Amino acid sequence: METELKVTVLGAGHGGLTFTGDLILRGYDVTLYELPRFIANIKPILDRGGFEIHGHDGLGKPLPKTGFAKISKVTTNIKEAVEGVNVILVNVPAFAHKEFAEKLSPELEKGQIVTLNPGSQFGAIEFGNVLKKKGVDIINEVILCETMSNLYATRKFLFRNENLYRVWVMATKAMLPIAAFPSINTEKAMKVLQGLYHNRLILASNVLETSIYSMNAYGHPLFMILGAIDMEAGEEPEWSTFDERKKGSQALNNVRTAVRKERDALLNAMNLEVKEFRLYPKGWWDPPYKNEFLPPPYEIGGNKLKMRYLTEDVPYGLVPVASISRMLKVPTPTIDTIIQLASIINQTDYWKEGRTVEKLGINGLNIEQLHRYANKGKL
Amino acid sequence: METELKVTVLGAGHGGLTFTGDLILRGYDVTLYELPRFIANIKPILDRGGFEIHGHDGLGKPLPKTGFAKISKVTTNIKEAVEGVNVILVNVPAFAHKEFAEKLSPELEKGQIVTLNPGSQFGAIEFGNVLKKKGVDIINEVILCETMSNLYATRKFLFRNENLYRVWVMATKAMLPIAAFPSINTEKAMKVLQGLYHNRLILASNVLETSIYSMNAYGHPLFMILGAIDMEAGEEPEWSTFDERKKGSQALNNVRTAVRKERDALLNAMNLEVKEFRLYPKGWWDPPYKNEFLPPPYEIGGNKLKMRYLTEDVPYGLVPVASISRMLKVPTPTIDTIIQLASIINQTDYWKEGRTVEKLGINGLNIEQLHRYANKGKL
């Protein structure tokens, strides 16, 4: 029985809390870990002994189990979080991958499976490089995976009067490509993980595929740029009237199409199939919690444009895509444009901050070598 | 007396109508010309025998003369418009410069002064090239000038119930650089034109200076890109709440600063002084006509982003700036970005459409040659 699996979820954000609640209600033994500096985020969970989860399975039905998810194992101690578990689900922004890899490496045990949900662009390679450097054998002892996206389109709301989190799953993805790094371990991992993921996992060729298809980079930054003035003026990018304005924008559509073409040219150059994933065949259910506190996607108290749609999706999304494209002589004029404007807008050199082929240790590799590295974990 | 001057205004848009009305009320003999295909634009003027003009002189006072400007000479016949006049004021979008140069060339008479209000970037050189090709001697017989900007920040409103145009001048610029092409003719032209321009003309070194300083390119396209979604959703860029949102935008400010730095690097490379023009030292007076018809800045019935802030200011503003910068090895990464995104958004290759050093016939010239050409009209 899969429910005998012991699972640790790292990160108590939207994605982490959702995974935690969904797994608990389905009978898994789950530990939730959050970084000590974010302990305030988990206070309501500790106070109440759990939180609620509601929402949709993405195939036209509610999630199989909803309601209050009782959890006793909530910790900010990484050793305690990881010891003796089978699966570690990493649900943190891409800019935190390196920190978590460093934290995890001394604690990992033989046979454990670590999955990045998602890896954004080339998260598993970056994570794997850190683990290898710290002496973890990701070929034979620990399995490291990344998914193409988060399993859930989801948000957590804090009901302040009740001091209670309610998670709302707008949709669970109908399919979710996954790959291990190296990919020789993918099938083994999938067998163990499939139940946790509502049997939605599908096999990706390798982490090159999950990474290049990782979606947020091709969406979020575009409307952040074309809607920058609007955002700053106080409209939030989620569940606001901005959503409606976005839908009607031909400008956004044209830029999205141009970016998509550049991505597809890269896929072609890398001998990866160009395909569409129908992630939400039955649509999307908006959250019913209009007046409750939704943790802002921007840095609290900070610049509204210094939020993950730019601070994560540009340096850990578009930059690695542009970097590997440049290496393979695939032009990315539109993607370059978004990186440049995002850098100016946030006065941050995202090229310098971001994941590049140099930092990933794959600079100068040809297509065959890239695939060999992704498949075997060595050259 | 300057009022003995006979003046023809080409173009009955915001700028052309304002110049016409202001000159008529100050006693000049003015003919207004519009292209036959835009005859509908001048119908209310023909019907009513004139139009009203109101607004500000930009130095804290109303315009010296305001009220109804009676005009009998309104024509769509270019020969009739130009014959026997002293000064021809060209008040048309930059994308129409070539068409007007071709129309004008067979009609121009010795001693006439033609001024582009403004030339946008390198309008006088483009216009001059056409005239020269058609056999007009712009060194000795006809004087061709461009101003750095329009003299007025102004709009025309159609009061539909009255079938009457009212022009509102928000501000008249406190100073306005002008240069002839070639600049050996600038002082002579200024003496004649100064009165027409409320004595606001100041001497620019040559058309390289008026062109590179021409302002619209460094403003309009930036907020069109960073506000694209907003624009399309129905907010117009003028006198709407968008103005307020723009003011508070740090993103826009950062992009504007980056673009300005690139412009200043070009000025430096070209041995042109970097300076600030205080065009509106006393501010700006918003129009009182909130509910009247303001001709939309976008193509009527068309895509709201296919309007002059992009269709004029990118190909006839940023493209020539980027093109000459490239020739002189001055990097313009931010300007390039705006050109690229504008091209994608409007599905138009603005690099291909726009004024480049190749089209202007100045490709390969060094700084000294550029100045010699601007100053003497030949190499």
Coordinates of N, CA, C and O in Angstrom, one line a residue, chain B residues 58-200:
Chain B
G58 N 2.0 78.9 -21.8 CA 3.1 78.1 -21.2 C 4.0 78.9 -20.2 O 4.9 78.4 -19.6
L59 N 3.7 80.2 -20.1 CA 4.5 81.0 -19.2 C 3.6 81.6 -18.1 O 3.9 82.7 -17.6
G60 N 2.5 80.9 -17.9 CA 1.6 81.4 -16.8 C 0.5 82.2 -17.2 O -0.3 82.6 -16.4
K61 N 0.3 82.5 -18.5 CA -0.8 83.3 -19.0 C -1.6 82.6 -20.1 O -1.1 81.6 -20.7
P62 N -2.8 83.0 -20.3 CA -3.5 82.5 -21.5 C -2.8 82.8 -22.8 O -1.9 83.8 -22.8
L63 N -3.1 82.2 -23.8 CA -2.6 82.6 -25.2 C -3.0 84.0 -25.4 O -4.1 84.5 -24.9
P64 N -2.2 84.8 -26.1 CA -2.5 86.3 -26.3 C -3.8 86.5 -26.9 O -4.5 87.4 -26.5
K65 N -4.2 85.7 -27.8 CA -5.6 85.8 -28.5 C -6.3 84.5 -28.5 O -5.7 83.5 -28.9
T66 N -7.5 84.5 -28.0 CA -8.3 83.3 -28.0 C -9.7 83.6 -28.5 O -10.1 84.7 -28.6
G67 N -10.4 82.5 -28.9 CA -11.7 82.7 -29.4 C -11.9 82.1 -30.8 O -11.2 81.1 -31.2
F68 N -12.8 82.6 -31.6 CA -13.1 82.0 -32.9 C -12.1 82.5 -33.9 O -11.9 83.7 -34.1
A69 N -11.5 81.6 -34.6 CA -10.5 81.9 -35.7 C -11.2 81.7 -37.0 O -11.5 80.5 -37.4
K70 N -11.4 82.8 -37.7 CA -12.2 82.7 -39.0 C -11.2 82.4 -40.1 O -10.1 83.0 -40.2
I71 N -11.5 81.4 -40.9 CA -10.5 81.0 -42.0 C -11.3 80.7 -43.2 O -12.3 80.0 -43.2
S72 N -10.9 81.4 -44.3 CA -11.6 81.1 -45.6 C -10.7 80.2 -46.5 O -11.2 79.5 -47.3
K73 N -9.4 80.3 -46.2 CA -8.5 79.5 -47.1 C -8.2 78.1 -46.5 O -7.3 77.9 -45.8
V74 N -9.1 77.2 -46.8 CA -9.0 75.8 -46.4 C -9.0 75.0 -47.7 O -10.0 75.1 -48.5
T75 N -8.0 74.2 -48.0 CA -8.0 73.5 -49.3 C -7.4 72.1 -49.2 O -6.7 71.8 -48.3
T76 N -7.7 71.3 -50.2 CA -7.1 70.0 -50.4 C -6.3 70.0 -51.7 O -5.9 68.9 -52.1
N77 N -6.0 71.2 -52.2 CA -5.2 71.3 -53.4 C -3.8 71.9 -53.0 O -3.7 73.0 -52.6
I78 N -2.8 71.1 -53.2 CA -1.5 71.4 -52.7 C -0.9 72.6 -53.5 O -0.3 73.5 -52.9
K79 N -1.2 72.7 -54.8 CA -0.7 73.9 -55.6 C -1.3 75.2 -55.0 O -0.5 76.1 -54.7
E80 N -2.6 75.2 -54.8 CA -3.3 76.3 -54.3 C -2.7 76.7 -52.9 O -2.6 77.9 -52.5
A81 N -2.4 75.7 -52.1 CA -2.0 75.9 -50.7 C -0.6 76.5 -50.7 O -0.4 77.4 -49.8
V82 N 0.2 76.2 -51.6 CA 1.7 76.6 -51.5 C 2.0 77.9 -52.3 O 2.9 78.6 -52.0
E83 N 1.2 78.1 -53.3 CA 1.6 79.2 -54.2 C 1.7 80.6 -53.6 O 0.7 81.0 -52.9
G84 N 2.8 81.2 -53.7 CA 3.0 82.6 -53.2 C 3.1 82.8 -51.7 O 3.1 83.9 -51.2
V85 N 3.2 81.7 -50.9 CA 3.3 81.9 -49.5 C 4.8 82.0 -49.1 O 5.7 81.6 -49.9
N86 N 5.0 82.5 -47.9 CA 6.4 82.6 -47.4 C 6.9 81.4 -46.6 O 8.0 81.0 -46.7
V87 N 5.9 80.9 -45.8 CA 6.3 79.9 -44.9 C 5.3 78.7 -45.0 O 4.1 78.9 -45.0
I88 N 5.9 77.5 -45.0 CA 5.1 76.3 -45.0 C 5.4 75.5 -43.7 O 6.5 75.0 -43.5
L89 N 4.4 75.4 -42.9 CA 4.5 74.6 -41.6 C 4.0 73.2 -41.8 O 2.8 73.0 -42.1
V90 N 4.8 72.2 -41.7 CA 4.4 70.8 -41.9 C 4.1 70.2 -40.6 O 5.0 70.0 -39.8
N91 N 2.8 70.0 -40.3 CA 2.4 69.4 -39.0 C 1.7 68.1 -39.3 O 0.5 67.9 -39.1
V92 N 2.5 67.1 -39.7 CA 2.0 65.8 -40.0 C 2.8 64.7 -39.2 O 4.0 65.0 -38.9
P93 N 2.2 63.5 -39.0 CA 3.0 62.5 -38.4 C 4.3 62.2 -39.2 O 4.2 62.3 -40.5
A94 N 5.3 61.7 -38.6 CA 6.6 61.4 -39.3 C 6.4 60.4 -40.4 O 7.1 60.5 -41.4
F95 N 5.4 59.5 -40.2 CA 5.3 58.5 -41.3 C 4.7 59.1 -42.6 O 4.7 58.5 -43.6
A96 N 4.3 60.4 -42.5 CA 3.7 61.1 -43.7 C 4.7 62.0 -44.3 O 4.5 62.7 -45.3
H97 N 5.9 62.1 -43.7 CA 6.9 63.1 -44.2 C 7.2 62.9 -45.7 O 7.3 63.8 -46.5
K98 N 7.5 61.6 -46.0 CA 7.9 61.4 -47.4 C 6.8 61.7 -48.4 O 7.1 62.4 -49.4
E99 N 5.6 61.4 -48.0 CA 4.5 61.7 -48.9 C 4.4 63.2 -49.1 O 4.2 63.7 -50.3
F100 N 4.5 64.0 -48.1 CA 4.4 65.4 -48.2 C 5.6 66.0 -48.9 O 5.4 67.0 -49.7
A101 N 6.7 65.4 -48.7 CA 7.9 65.9 -49.5 C 7.7 65.7 -51.0 O 8.0 66.6 -51.8
E102 N 7.1 64.6 -51.3 CA 6.9 64.3 -52.7 C 5.8 65.3 -53.3 O 5.9 65.8 -54.4
K103 N 4.8 65.5 -52.5 CA 3.7 66.4 -53.0 C 4.2 67.8 -53.1 O 3.8 68.5 -54.0
L104 N 5.0 68.2 -52.2 CA 5.5 69.6 -52.1 C 6.5 69.9 -53.2 O 6.5 71.0 -53.8
S105 N 7.4 69.0 -53.5 CA 8.6 69.3 -54.3 C 8.3 70.0 -55.6 O 9.0 71.0 -55.9
P106 N 7.2 69.6 -56.4 CA 7.0 70.4 -57.7 C 6.5 71.8 -57.4 O 6.5 72.6 -58.4
E107 N 6.0 72.1 -56.2 CA 5.3 73.3 -56.0 C 6.1 74.4 -55.4 O 5.8 75.5 -55.3
L108 N 7.3 74.0 -54.8 CA 8.0 74.9 -54.0 C 8.6 76.1 -54.8 O 9.1 75.9 -55.9
E109 N 8.6 77.2 -54.2 CA 9.1 78.4 -54.9 C 10.3 79.0 -54.2 O 10.5 78.8 -53.0
K110 N 11.2 79.6 -54.9 CA 12.4 80.2 -54.4 C 12.1 81.1 -53.2 O 11.1 81.9 -53.2
G111 N 12.9 80.9 -52.1 CA 12.7 81.8 -50.9 C 11.7 81.3 -49.9 O 11.6 81.8 -48.8
Q112 N 11.0 80.2 -50.2 CA 10.1 79.7 -49.2 C 10.8 78.9 -48.1 O 11.9 78.4 -48.3
I113 N 10.2 79.0 -46.9 CA 10.8 78.3 -45.8 C 9.8 77.2 -45.4 O 8.6 77.4 -45.2
V114 N 10.3 75.9 -45.3 CA 9.5 74.8 -44.9 C 10.0 74.3 -43.6 O 11.2 74.1 -43.4
T115 N 9.0 74.1 -42.6 CA 9.5 73.6 -41.3 C 8.6 72.4 -40.9 O 7.4 72.5 -40.9
L116 N 9.3 71.4 -40.4 CA 8.7 70.2 -39.9 C 8.5 70.4 -38.4 O 9.4 70.7 -37.7
N117 N 7.2 70.3 -38.0 CA 6.9 70.5 -36.6 C 6.3 69.3 -35.9 O 5.1 69.1 -35.9
P118 N 7.1 68.4 -35.4 CA 8.6 68.3 -35.4 C 9.0 67.4 -36.6 O 8.2 66.9 -37.3
G119 N 10.4 67.2 -36.6 CA 10.9 66.3 -37.6 C 10.9 64.8 -37.1 O 11.3 63.9 -37.8
S120 N 10.5 64.7 -35.8 CA 10.8 63.4 -35.1 C 12.2 63.1 -35.3 O 13.0 64.1 -35.3
Q121 N 12.7 61.9 -35.5 CA 14.1 61.7 -35.6 C 14.5 61.7 -37.1 O 14.1 60.8 -37.8
F122 N 15.3 62.7 -37.4 CA 15.9 62.8 -38.8 C 14.9 63.0 -39.9 O 15.1 62.7 -41.0
G123 N 13.7 63.7 -39.5 CA 12.7 64.0 -40.5 C 13.3 65.0 -41.6 O 13.0 64.8 -42.8
A124 N 14.0 66.0 -41.1 CA 14.5 67.0 -42.1 C 15.5 66.3 -43.1 O 15.5 66.7 -44.3
I125 N 16.3 65.4 -42.6 CA 17.2 64.7 -43.6 C 16.4 63.9 -44.6 O 16.7 64.0 -45.8
E126 N 15.4 63.2 -44.1 CA 14.6 62.4 -45.0 C 13.9 63.3 -46.0 O 13.9 63.0 -47.2
F127 N 13.3 64.3 -45.5 CA 12.5 65.2 -46.3 C 13.4 65.9 -47.3 O 13.1 66.0 -48.5
G128 N 14.6 66.3 -46.8 CA 15.6 67.0 -47.7 C 16.1 66.1 -48.8 O 16.2 66.5 -49.9
N129 N 16.3 64.8 -48.5 CA 16.7 63.9 -49.5 C 15.7 63.8 -50.6 O 16.1 63.7 -51.8
V130 N 14.4 63.7 -50.3 CA 13.4 63.7 -51.3 C 13.4 64.9 -52.1 O 13.4 64.9 -53.4
L131 N 13.4 66.1 -51.5 CA 13.4 67.3 -52.2 C 14.6 67.4 -53.2 O 14.5 67.8 -54.3
K132 N 15.8 67.1 -52.7 CA 17.0 67.1 -53.5 C 16.8 66.2 -54.7 O 17.2 66.6 -55.9
K133 N 16.3 65.0 -54.5 CA 16.1 64.1 -55.6 C 15.2 64.6 -56.6 O 15.3 64.3 -57.8
K134 N 14.2 65.4 -56.2 CA 13.2 66.0 -57.1 C 13.7 67.3 -57.7 O 13.0 68.1 -58.3
G135 N 15.0 67.7 -57.4 CA 15.6 68.9 -58.0 C 15.4 70.2 -57.2 O 15.7 71.2 -57.8
V136 N 14.9 70.1 -56.0 CA 14.8 71.3 -55.2 C 16.2 71.6 -54.5 O 16.8 70.7 -54.0
D137 N 16.6 72.8 -54.6 CA 17.9 73.2 -54.0 C 17.7 73.7 -52.6 O 17.2 74.8 -52.4
I138 N 17.9 72.8 -51.6 CA 17.7 73.2 -50.2 C 18.8 74.0 -49.6 O 18.8 74.3 -48.4
I139 N 19.9 74.2 -50.4 CA 21.0 75.0 -49.9 C 20.8 76.5 -50.2 O 20.9 77.3 -49.3
N140 N 20.4 76.8 -51.4 CA 20.4 78.2 -51.9 C 19.0 78.7 -52.2 O 18.8 79.9 -52.2
E141 N 18.0 77.8 -52.4 CA 16.7 78.4 -52.9 C 15.6 78.2 -51.9 O 14.8 79.2 -51.7
V142 N 15.5 77.1 -51.3 CA 14.4 76.8 -50.3 C 15.1 76.5 -49.0 O 16.1 75.8 -49.0
I143 N 14.5 77.0 -47.9 CA 15.0 76.6 -46.6 C 14.2 75.5 -46.0 O 12.9 75.7 -45.9
L144 N 14.8 74.5 -45.5 CA 14.1 73.4 -44.8 C 14.6 73.3 -43.4 O 15.7 73.2 -43.1
C145 N 13.6 73.3 -42.4 CA 13.9 73.3 -41.0 C 13.2 72.1 -40.3 O 12.2 71.6 -40.8
E146 N 13.7 71.8 -39.1 CA 12.8 71.0 -38.2 C 13.0 71.5 -36.8 O 14.0 72.0 -36.4
T147 N 11.8 71.4 -36.1 CA 11.9 71.8 -34.7 C 12.0 70.5 -33.9 O 11.8 69.4 -34.4
M148 N 12.5 70.6 -32.6 CA 12.7 69.5 -31.8 C 11.4 68.8 -31.3 O 11.3 67.7 -30.9
S149 N 10.3 69.6 -31.4 CA 9.0 69.2 -30.9 C 8.0 70.0 -31.5 O 8.3 71.0 -32.2
N150 N 6.7 69.7 -31.3 CA 5.7 70.6 -31.6 C 5.7 71.8 -30.7 O 6.1 71.7 -29.5
L151 N 5.4 73.0 -31.2 CA 5.4 74.2 -30.3 C 4.4 74.0 -29.2 O 4.6 74.5 -28.0
Y152 N 3.3 73.4 -29.5 CA 2.2 73.3 -28.5 C 2.0 71.9 -28.0 O 2.1 70.9 -28.8
A153 N 1.6 71.8 -26.7 CA 1.0 70.5 -26.2 C -0.5 70.8 -26.3 O -1.0 71.6 -25.6
T154 N -1.1 70.1 -27.2 CA -2.5 70.6 -27.6 C -3.3 69.5 -28.1 O -2.8 68.4 -28.6
R155 N -4.6 69.7 -28.0 CA -5.6 68.7 -28.6 C -6.8 69.5 -29.2 O -7.2 70.5 -28.7
K156 N -7.3 68.9 -30.3 CA -8.6 69.4 -30.8 C -9.7 68.5 -30.4 O -9.6 67.3 -30.4
F157 N -10.8 69.2 -30.1 CA -12.0 68.5 -29.7 C -13.1 68.8 -30.7 O -13.3 70.0 -31.0
L158 N -13.9 67.9 -31.0 CA -15.1 68.2 -31.9 C -16.3 68.2 -31.0 O -16.7 67.2 -30.4
F159 N -16.9 69.4 -30.9 CA -18.2 69.5 -30.2 C -19.3 69.2 -31.3 O -19.6 70.0 -32.1
R160 N -19.7 67.9 -31.2 CA -20.6 67.4 -32.2 C -21.9 68.1 -32.4 O -22.4 68.4 -33.5
N161 N -22.5 68.5 -31.3 CA -23.8 69.2 -31.4 C -23.7 70.5 -32.1 O -24.6 71.0 -32.8
E162 N -22.5 71.2 -31.9 CA -22.3 72.5 -32.6 C -21.6 72.3 -33.9 O -21.4 73.3 -34.6
N163 N -21.2 71.1 -34.3 CA -20.3 70.9 -35.4 C -19.1 71.8 -35.5 O -18.8 72.5 -36.5
L164 N -18.5 72.0 -34.3 CA -17.4 73.0 -34.1 C -16.2 72.4 -33.4 O -16.3 71.6 -32.4
Y165 N -15.0 72.7 -34.0 CA -13.8 72.3 -33.3 C -13.5 73.3 -32.3 O -13.5 74.5 -32.5
R166 N -13.1 72.9 -31.1 CA -12.4 73.7 -30.1 C -11.0 73.1 -29.8 O -10.9 72.0 -29.5
V167 N -10.0 74.0 -30.0 CA -8.7 73.5 -29.7 C -8.3 74.0 -28.3 O -8.6 75.1 -27.9
W168 N -7.7 73.1 -27.6 CA -7.2 73.4 -26.2 C -5.7 73.3 -26.2 O -5.2 72.2 -26.4
V169 N -5.0 74.4 -25.9 CA -3.5 74.3 -25.7 C -3.2 74.2 -24.3 O -3.5 75.1 -23.5
M170 N -2.7 73.0 -23.9 CA -2.4 72.7 -22.5 C -1.2 73.5 -22.1 O -1.1 74.0 -21.0
A171 N -0.3 73.7 -23.0 CA 0.9 74.6 -22.7 C 1.6 74.8 -24.1 O 1.6 74.0 -25.0
T172 N 2.1 76.0 -24.2 CA 3.0 76.3 -25.3 C 4.4 76.2 -24.7 O 4.7 76.6 -23.6
K173 N 5.3 75.6 -25.5 CA 6.6 75.3 -24.9 C 7.4 76.6 -24.7 O 7.4 77.5 -25.5
A174 N 8.1 76.6 -23.6 CA 8.9 77.8 -23.2 C 10.1 78.1 -24.1 O 10.5 79.2 -24.3
M175 N 10.6 77.0 -24.7 CA 11.7 77.1 -25.6 C 11.6 76.0 -26.6 O 11.1 74.9 -26.3
L176 N 12.1 76.3 -27.8 CA 11.9 75.2 -28.9 C 13.1 75.3 -29.8 O 13.2 76.1 -30.7
P177 N 14.0 74.3 -29.7 CA 15.2 74.2 -30.5 C 14.8 74.0 -32.0 O 13.9 73.2 -32.3
I178 N 15.5 74.7 -32.9 CA 15.2 74.6 -34.3 C 16.5 74.5 -35.1 O 17.5 75.1 -34.6
A179 N 16.5 73.8 -36.2 CA 17.7 73.8 -37.0 C 17.2 73.6 -38.5 O 16.2 73.0 -38.7
A180 N 18.0 74.3 -39.4 CA 17.7 74.1 -40.8 C 18.6 72.9 -41.3 O 19.7 72.6 -40.6
F181 N 18.2 72.3 -42.3 CA 19.1 71.3 -43.0 C 19.4 71.8 -44.4 O 18.4 71.8 -45.2
P182 N 20.6 72.3 -44.7 CA 21.7 72.4 -43.8 C 21.6 73.5 -42.8 O 20.9 74.5 -43.1
S183 N 22.4 73.4 -41.8 CA 22.3 74.4 -40.7 C 22.9 75.8 -41.0 O 22.7 76.7 -40.3
I184 N 23.6 75.9 -42.1 CA 24.0 77.2 -42.6 C 22.8 78.2 -42.8 O 22.9 79.4 -42.8
N185 N 21.6 77.6 -42.9 CA 20.4 78.4 -43.1 C 19.6 78.6 -41.9 O 18.5 79.3 -41.9
T186 N 20.1 78.1 -40.7 CA 19.2 78.2 -39.5 C 18.9 79.6 -39.1 O 17.8 80.0 -38.9
E187 N 20.0 80.4 -39.0 CA 19.7 81.8 -38.4 C 18.8 82.6 -39.3 O 17.9 83.3 -38.8
K188 N 19.0 82.5 -40.6 CA 18.1 83.2 -41.6 C 16.7 82.8 -41.4 O 15.8 83.6 -41.3
A189 N 16.4 81.5 -41.2 CA 15.1 81.0 -41.0 C 14.5 81.5 -39.7 O 13.4 81.9 -39.6
M190 N 15.3 81.4 -38.7 CA 14.9 81.8 -37.3 C 14.3 83.2 -37.3 O 13.3 83.5 -36.7
K191 N 15.1 84.1 -38.0 CA 14.6 85.5 -38.0 C 13.2 85.6 -38.6 O 12.4 86.4 -38.1
V192 N 13.0 84.9 -39.6 CA 11.6 85.0 -40.2 C 10.6 84.3 -39.4 O 9.5 84.8 -39.2
L193 N 10.9 83.2 -38.8 CA 10.0 82.3 -38.1 C 9.7 82.8 -36.6 O 8.6 82.4 -36.1
Q194 N 10.6 83.4 -36.0 CA 10.5 83.7 -34.6 C 9.2 84.2 -34.1 O 8.6 83.7 -33.1
G195 N 8.6 85.2 -34.8 CA 7.3 85.7 -34.4 C 6.2 84.7 -34.5 O 5.4 84.6 -33.6
L196 N 6.2 83.9 -35.5 CA 5.2 82.8 -35.6 C 5.2 81.9 -34.4 O 4.2 81.4 -34.0
Y197 N 6.4 81.7 -33.9 CA 6.6 80.8 -32.8 C 6.6 81.5 -31.4 O 7.2 81.0 -30.5
H198 N 6.0 82.6 -31.3 CA 5.9 83.3 -30.0 C 7.3 83.6 -29.4 O 7.5 83.6 -28.2
N199 N 8.3 83.8 -30.3 CA 9.6 84.0 -29.9 C 10.2 83.0 -29.0 O 11.1 83.2 -28.1
R200 N 9.8 81.7 -29.2 CA 10.2 80.7 -28.3 C 11.4 79.9 -29.0 O 11.9 78.9 -28.4

